[in-house]
Amino acid sequence: MEYHIQVENIKCGGCINSIKKAVSSIAGVEKVEVNKETETVSVLGGENLQAQLVEKLAELGYPEKGNNNLWLKAKSFVSCAVGRINKED
């Protein structure tokens, strides 16, 4: 199944790396793609993953469009920094 979730706060490659790593760790996820320009996370995986994906993204600071707040913005900066440090070459 394909899932396309529009999120907030994607700023750079560090954000993308953090999102890919965290979402890939969810059981049933086969492939994760992140489009910075459209702020869309696309996931290929098993059925009934939507709620888990949305929850994981919000935990990282990348909530669905329209659900942003100051706390989530701050969390996204931390996730971004971690993604920059752990960047895969």
Short mmCIF file of N, CA, C and O in Angstrom, two decimals:
data_model
loop_
_atom_site.label_atom_id
_atom_site.label_comp_id
_atom_site.label_asym_id
_atom_site.label_seq_id
_atom_site.Cartn_x
_atom_site.Cartn_y
_atom_site.Cartn_z
N MET A 1 0.82 -1.17 0.00
CA MET A 1 0.00 0.00 0.00
C MET A 1 0.87 1.24 0.00
O MET A 1 1.95 1.24 0.57
N GLU A 2 0.40 2.29 -0.65
CA GLU A 2 1.13 3.54 -0.66
C GLU A 2 0.45 4.57 0.23
O GLU A 2 -0.77 4.68 0.23
N TYR A 3 1.27 5.31 0.98
CA TYR A 3 0.78 6.37 1.84
C TYR A 3 1.51 7.65 1.46
O TYR A 3 2.72 7.63 1.25
N HIS A 4 0.81 8.75 1.38
CA HIS A 4 1.39 10.05 1.10
C HIS A 4 0.88 11.01 2.18
O HIS A 4 -0.31 11.29 2.24
N ILE A 5 1.79 11.47 3.00
CA ILE A 5 1.42 12.32 4.13
C ILE A 5 2.12 13.67 3.98
O ILE A 5 3.35 13.74 3.95
N GLN A 6 1.34 14.74 3.91
CA GLN A 6 1.91 16.08 3.87
C GLN A 6 2.16 16.52 5.29
O GLN A 6 1.26 16.44 6.15
N VAL A 7 3.39 16.96 5.55
CA VAL A 7 3.80 17.32 6.90
C VAL A 7 4.34 18.76 6.94
O VAL A 7 4.48 19.41 5.92
N GLU A 8 4.65 19.20 8.13
CA GLU A 8 5.23 20.52 8.38
C GLU A 8 6.69 20.37 8.80
O GLU A 8 7.11 19.32 9.24
N ASN A 9 7.46 21.44 8.66
CA ASN A 9 8.79 21.62 9.25
C ASN A 9 9.95 20.93 8.56
O ASN A 9 11.05 20.91 9.11
N ILE A 10 9.80 20.39 7.36
CA ILE A 10 10.95 19.79 6.67
C ILE A 10 11.79 20.94 6.11
O ILE A 10 11.33 21.72 5.29
N LYS A 11 13.04 21.03 6.60
CA LYS A 11 13.90 22.14 6.22
C LYS A 11 15.11 21.74 5.38
O LYS A 11 15.62 22.55 4.61
N CYS A 12 15.61 20.53 5.57
CA CYS A 12 16.88 20.19 4.93
C CYS A 12 17.10 18.67 4.88
O CYS A 12 16.24 17.89 5.29
N GLY A 13 18.29 18.30 4.45
CA GLY A 13 18.66 16.90 4.37
C GLY A 13 18.69 16.21 5.73
O GLY A 13 18.44 15.01 5.83
N GLY A 14 19.02 16.96 6.78
CA GLY A 14 19.02 16.38 8.13
C GLY A 14 17.62 15.93 8.52
O GLY A 14 17.44 14.85 9.10
N CYS A 15 16.64 16.75 8.20
CA CYS A 15 15.24 16.39 8.47
C CYS A 15 14.88 15.12 7.70
O CYS A 15 14.27 14.20 8.25
N ILE A 16 15.25 15.11 6.44
CA ILE A 16 14.93 13.97 5.58
C ILE A 16 15.56 12.70 6.12
O ILE A 16 14.91 11.65 6.19
N ASN A 17 16.83 12.77 6.53
CA ASN A 17 17.50 11.58 7.08
C ASN A 17 16.81 11.07 8.34
O ASN A 17 16.62 9.86 8.50
N SER A 18 16.44 11.98 9.23
CA SER A 18 15.76 11.57 10.47
C SER A 18 14.42 10.92 10.17
O SER A 18 14.06 9.90 10.77
N ILE A 19 13.67 11.50 9.24
CA ILE A 19 12.37 10.94 8.88
C ILE A 19 12.53 9.55 8.28
O ILE A 19 11.85 8.61 8.68
N LYS A 20 13.44 9.41 7.32
CA LYS A 20 13.64 8.11 6.66
C LYS A 20 14.03 7.04 7.67
O LYS A 20 13.50 5.93 7.65
N LYS A 21 14.97 7.37 8.56
CA LYS A 21 15.44 6.38 9.53
C LYS A 21 14.32 5.96 10.48
O LYS A 21 14.10 4.77 10.71
N ALA A 22 13.59 6.92 11.02
CA ALA A 22 12.54 6.61 11.99
C ALA A 22 11.36 5.88 11.36
O ALA A 22 10.86 4.90 11.91
N VAL A 23 10.93 6.32 10.20
CA VAL A 23 9.78 5.70 9.55
C VAL A 23 10.14 4.30 9.05
O VAL A 23 9.33 3.38 9.12
N SER A 24 11.37 4.13 8.60
CA SER A 24 11.81 2.81 8.14
C SER A 24 11.82 1.78 9.26
O SER A 24 11.75 0.58 9.00
N SER A 25 11.90 2.25 10.50
CA SER A 25 11.94 1.32 11.63
C SER A 25 10.57 0.76 11.99
O SER A 25 10.47 -0.17 12.80
N ILE A 26 9.51 1.29 11.40
CA ILE A 26 8.16 0.80 11.67
C ILE A 26 7.95 -0.52 10.94
O ILE A 26 8.23 -0.62 9.75
N ALA A 27 7.48 -1.52 11.65
CA ALA A 27 7.24 -2.84 11.05
C ALA A 27 6.26 -2.71 9.89
O ALA A 27 5.22 -2.05 10.00
N GLY A 28 6.62 -3.31 8.78
CA GLY A 28 5.76 -3.30 7.60
C GLY A 28 6.13 -2.26 6.57
O GLY A 28 5.65 -2.28 5.45
N VAL A 29 7.02 -1.31 6.94
CA VAL A 29 7.45 -0.28 6.00
C VAL A 29 8.54 -0.85 5.10
O VAL A 29 9.53 -1.40 5.57
N GLU A 30 8.33 -0.71 3.79
CA GLU A 30 9.28 -1.23 2.81
C GLU A 30 10.15 -0.15 2.20
O GLU A 30 11.32 -0.38 1.90
N LYS A 31 9.58 1.05 2.00
CA LYS A 31 10.32 2.12 1.33
C LYS A 31 9.79 3.47 1.81
O LYS A 31 8.58 3.63 2.00
N VAL A 32 10.71 4.42 1.99
CA VAL A 32 10.33 5.77 2.43
C VAL A 32 11.00 6.79 1.52
O VAL A 32 12.20 6.71 1.27
N GLU A 33 10.22 7.72 1.03
CA GLU A 33 10.74 8.82 0.22
C GLU A 33 10.22 10.11 0.83
O GLU A 33 9.07 10.19 1.27
N VAL A 34 11.06 11.15 0.82
CA VAL A 34 10.67 12.44 1.38
C VAL A 34 10.93 13.51 0.33
O VAL A 34 12.04 13.61 -0.20
N ASN A 35 9.92 14.31 0.04
CA ASN A 35 10.05 15.42 -0.90
C ASN A 35 10.04 16.71 -0.10
O ASN A 35 9.01 17.09 0.46
N LYS A 36 11.19 17.37 -0.03
CA LYS A 36 11.33 18.59 0.77
C LYS A 36 10.47 19.73 0.22
O LYS A 36 9.86 20.48 0.98
N GLU A 37 10.40 19.86 -1.10
CA GLU A 37 9.67 20.96 -1.71
C GLU A 37 8.17 20.90 -1.41
O GLU A 37 7.54 21.91 -1.14
N THR A 38 7.59 19.71 -1.48
CA THR A 38 6.15 19.57 -1.23
C THR A 38 5.88 19.15 0.21
O THR A 38 4.72 19.05 0.61
N GLU A 39 6.94 18.92 0.99
CA GLU A 39 6.84 18.44 2.37
C GLU A 39 5.92 17.22 2.46
O GLU A 39 5.04 17.14 3.30
N THR A 40 6.21 16.26 1.58
CA THR A 40 5.43 15.03 1.52
C THR A 40 6.31 13.84 1.86
O THR A 40 7.40 13.69 1.32
N VAL A 41 5.81 12.99 2.74
CA VAL A 41 6.47 11.73 3.07
C VAL A 41 5.66 10.64 2.39
O VAL A 41 4.46 10.49 2.64
N SER A 42 6.31 9.89 1.50
CA SER A 42 5.66 8.79 0.78
C SER A 42 6.22 7.48 1.29
O SER A 42 7.44 7.31 1.38
N VAL A 43 5.33 6.57 1.61
CA VAL A 43 5.73 5.29 2.22
C VAL A 43 5.06 4.15 1.47
O VAL A 43 3.86 4.20 1.18
N LEU A 44 5.84 3.13 1.19
CA LEU A 44 5.32 1.89 0.62
C LEU A 44 5.41 0.85 1.73
O LEU A 44 6.47 0.67 2.34
N GLY A 45 4.28 0.20 2.02
CA GLY A 45 4.30 -0.77 3.10
C GLY A 45 2.97 -1.49 3.24
O GLY A 45 2.10 -1.40 2.38
N GLY A 46 2.84 -2.20 4.32
CA GLY A 46 1.66 -3.00 4.59
C GLY A 46 0.41 -2.17 4.86
O GLY A 46 0.45 -0.94 4.87
N GLU A 47 -0.67 -2.88 5.08
CA GLU A 47 -1.96 -2.22 5.33
C GLU A 47 -2.02 -1.64 6.73
O GLU A 47 -1.33 -2.08 7.64
N ASN A 48 -2.89 -0.64 6.89
CA ASN A 48 -3.21 -0.04 8.19
C ASN A 48 -2.01 0.60 8.89
O ASN A 48 -1.90 0.53 10.11
N LEU A 49 -1.13 1.24 8.13
CA LEU A 49 0.01 1.91 8.73
C LEU A 49 -0.19 3.41 8.92
O LEU A 49 0.61 4.06 9.59
N GLN A 50 -1.24 3.97 8.36
CA GLN A 50 -1.44 5.42 8.36
C GLN A 50 -1.30 6.03 9.76
O GLN A 50 -0.56 6.98 9.95
N ALA A 51 -2.01 5.51 10.73
CA ALA A 51 -1.98 6.08 12.08
C ALA A 51 -0.58 6.00 12.69
O ALA A 51 -0.12 6.96 13.31
N GLN A 52 0.11 4.88 12.50
CA GLN A 52 1.47 4.73 13.02
C GLN A 52 2.42 5.73 12.37
O GLN A 52 3.28 6.31 13.04
N LEU A 53 2.27 5.92 11.07
CA LEU A 53 3.13 6.85 10.35
C LEU A 53 2.92 8.28 10.84
O LEU A 53 3.88 8.99 11.13
N VAL A 54 1.68 8.69 10.95
CA VAL A 54 1.35 10.04 11.41
C VAL A 54 1.87 10.25 12.83
O VAL A 54 2.45 11.31 13.14
N GLU A 55 1.71 9.26 13.69
CA GLU A 55 2.18 9.37 15.07
C GLU A 55 3.70 9.49 15.14
O GLU A 55 4.24 10.33 15.86
N LYS A 56 4.40 8.65 14.39
CA LYS A 56 5.87 8.68 14.39
C LYS A 56 6.38 10.02 13.87
O LYS A 56 7.30 10.61 14.44
N LEU A 57 5.78 10.51 12.79
CA LEU A 57 6.20 11.80 12.24
C LEU A 57 5.98 12.93 13.23
O LEU A 57 6.84 13.80 13.40
N ALA A 58 4.86 12.92 13.92
CA ALA A 58 4.58 13.95 14.93
C ALA A 58 5.57 13.86 16.09
O ALA A 58 6.03 14.89 16.60
N GLU A 59 5.94 12.65 16.49
CA GLU A 59 6.93 12.46 17.56
C GLU A 59 8.25 13.12 17.20
O GLU A 59 8.97 13.62 18.05
N LEU A 60 8.58 13.09 15.92
CA LEU A 60 9.83 13.67 15.44
C LEU A 60 9.75 15.19 15.27
O LEU A 60 10.76 15.85 15.09
N GLY A 61 8.52 15.73 15.25
CA GLY A 61 8.34 17.16 15.04
C GLY A 61 7.88 17.51 13.65
O GLY A 61 7.97 18.66 13.22
N TYR A 62 7.37 16.51 12.93
CA TYR A 62 6.88 16.70 11.56
C TYR A 62 5.41 16.28 11.49
O TYR A 62 5.07 15.23 10.94
N PRO A 63 4.53 17.11 12.05
CA PRO A 63 3.11 16.75 12.08
C PRO A 63 2.46 16.93 10.71
O PRO A 63 3.00 17.61 9.84
N GLU A 64 1.28 16.33 10.57
CA GLU A 64 0.51 16.53 9.34
C GLU A 64 0.23 18.02 9.16
O GLU A 64 0.11 18.76 10.14
N LYS A 65 0.13 18.45 7.91
CA LYS A 65 -0.18 19.86 7.60
C LYS A 65 -1.37 20.33 8.42
O LYS A 65 -2.35 19.61 8.56
N GLY A 66 -1.24 21.51 8.99
CA GLY A 66 -2.32 22.10 9.75
C GLY A 66 -2.31 21.76 11.23
O GLY A 66 -3.14 22.26 11.98
N ASN A 67 -1.39 20.91 11.66
CA ASN A 67 -1.34 20.50 13.07
C ASN A 67 -0.05 20.93 13.77
O ASN A 67 0.38 20.31 14.73
N ASN A 68 0.56 21.99 13.29
CA ASN A 68 1.84 22.43 13.82
C ASN A 68 1.67 23.32 15.05
O ASN A 68 0.65 23.97 15.22
N ASN A 69 2.68 23.32 15.91
CA ASN A 69 2.72 24.24 17.04
C ASN A 69 4.18 24.48 17.42
O ASN A 69 5.09 23.87 16.85
N LEU A 70 4.43 25.36 18.35
CA LEU A 70 5.79 25.73 18.73
C LEU A 70 6.59 24.53 19.25
O LEU A 70 7.76 24.37 18.92
N TRP A 71 5.95 23.68 20.04
CA TRP A 71 6.63 22.50 20.59
C TRP A 71 7.09 21.57 19.46
O TRP A 71 8.22 21.08 19.47
N LEU A 72 6.23 21.33 18.47
CA LEU A 72 6.59 20.45 17.35
C LEU A 72 7.68 21.07 16.49
O LEU A 72 8.56 20.36 15.99
N LYS A 73 7.65 22.38 16.33
CA LYS A 73 8.72 23.05 15.59
C LYS A 73 10.06 22.84 16.29
O LYS A 73 11.07 22.56 15.65
N ALA A 74 10.06 22.97 17.61
CA ALA A 74 11.29 22.76 18.38
C ALA A 74 11.78 21.32 18.25
O ALA A 74 12.99 21.08 18.08
N LYS A 75 10.86 20.37 18.31
CA LYS A 75 11.24 18.96 18.16
C LYS A 75 11.84 18.71 16.79
O LYS A 75 12.77 17.93 16.64
N SER A 76 11.32 19.38 15.76
CA SER A 76 11.85 19.17 14.41
C SER A 76 13.29 19.66 14.31
O SER A 76 14.09 19.07 13.59
N PHE A 77 13.65 20.72 15.04
CA PHE A 77 15.03 21.20 15.01
C PHE A 77 15.97 20.17 15.61
O PHE A 77 17.08 19.95 15.12
N VAL A 78 15.54 19.50 16.67
CA VAL A 78 16.35 18.45 17.28
C VAL A 78 16.50 17.28 16.31
O VAL A 78 17.60 16.77 16.09
N SER A 79 15.39 16.84 15.70
CA SER A 79 15.44 15.74 14.74
C SER A 79 16.33 16.10 13.56
O SER A 79 17.08 15.26 13.06
N CYS A 80 16.25 17.34 13.12
CA CYS A 80 17.08 17.82 12.02
C CYS A 80 18.56 17.71 12.38
O CYS A 80 19.36 17.19 11.59
N ALA A 81 18.93 18.17 13.56
CA ALA A 81 20.33 18.12 14.00
C ALA A 81 20.81 16.68 14.09
O ALA A 81 21.92 16.37 13.65
N VAL A 82 20.00 15.79 14.63
CA VAL A 82 20.37 14.38 14.72
C VAL A 82 20.55 13.80 13.31
O VAL A 82 21.50 13.05 13.06
N GLY A 83 19.68 14.16 12.41
CA GLY A 83 19.77 13.68 11.03
C GLY A 83 21.04 14.16 10.34
O GLY A 83 21.63 13.44 9.54
N ARG A 84 21.47 15.36 10.66
CA ARG A 84 22.72 15.89 10.08
C ARG A 84 23.93 15.13 10.63
O ARG A 84 24.86 14.83 9.91
N ILE A 85 23.89 14.85 11.93
CA ILE A 85 25.01 14.14 12.55
C ILE A 85 25.08 12.70 12.03
O ILE A 85 26.16 12.18 11.78
N ASN A 86 23.94 12.06 11.89
CA ASN A 86 23.88 10.66 11.47
C ASN A 86 23.73 10.47 9.98
O ASN A 86 23.31 9.42 9.53
N LYS A 87 24.05 11.49 9.21
CA LYS A 87 23.88 11.44 7.75
C LYS A 87 24.64 10.25 7.18
O LYS A 87 25.81 10.04 7.47
N GLU A 88 23.89 9.48 6.38
CA GLU A 88 24.52 8.33 5.72
C GLU A 88 25.24 8.81 4.47
O GLU A 88 24.71 9.58 3.69
N ASP A 89 26.46 8.36 4.27
CA ASP A 89 27.23 8.78 3.09
C ASP A 89 26.93 7.91 1.89
O ASP A 89 26.60 6.82 1.92
#
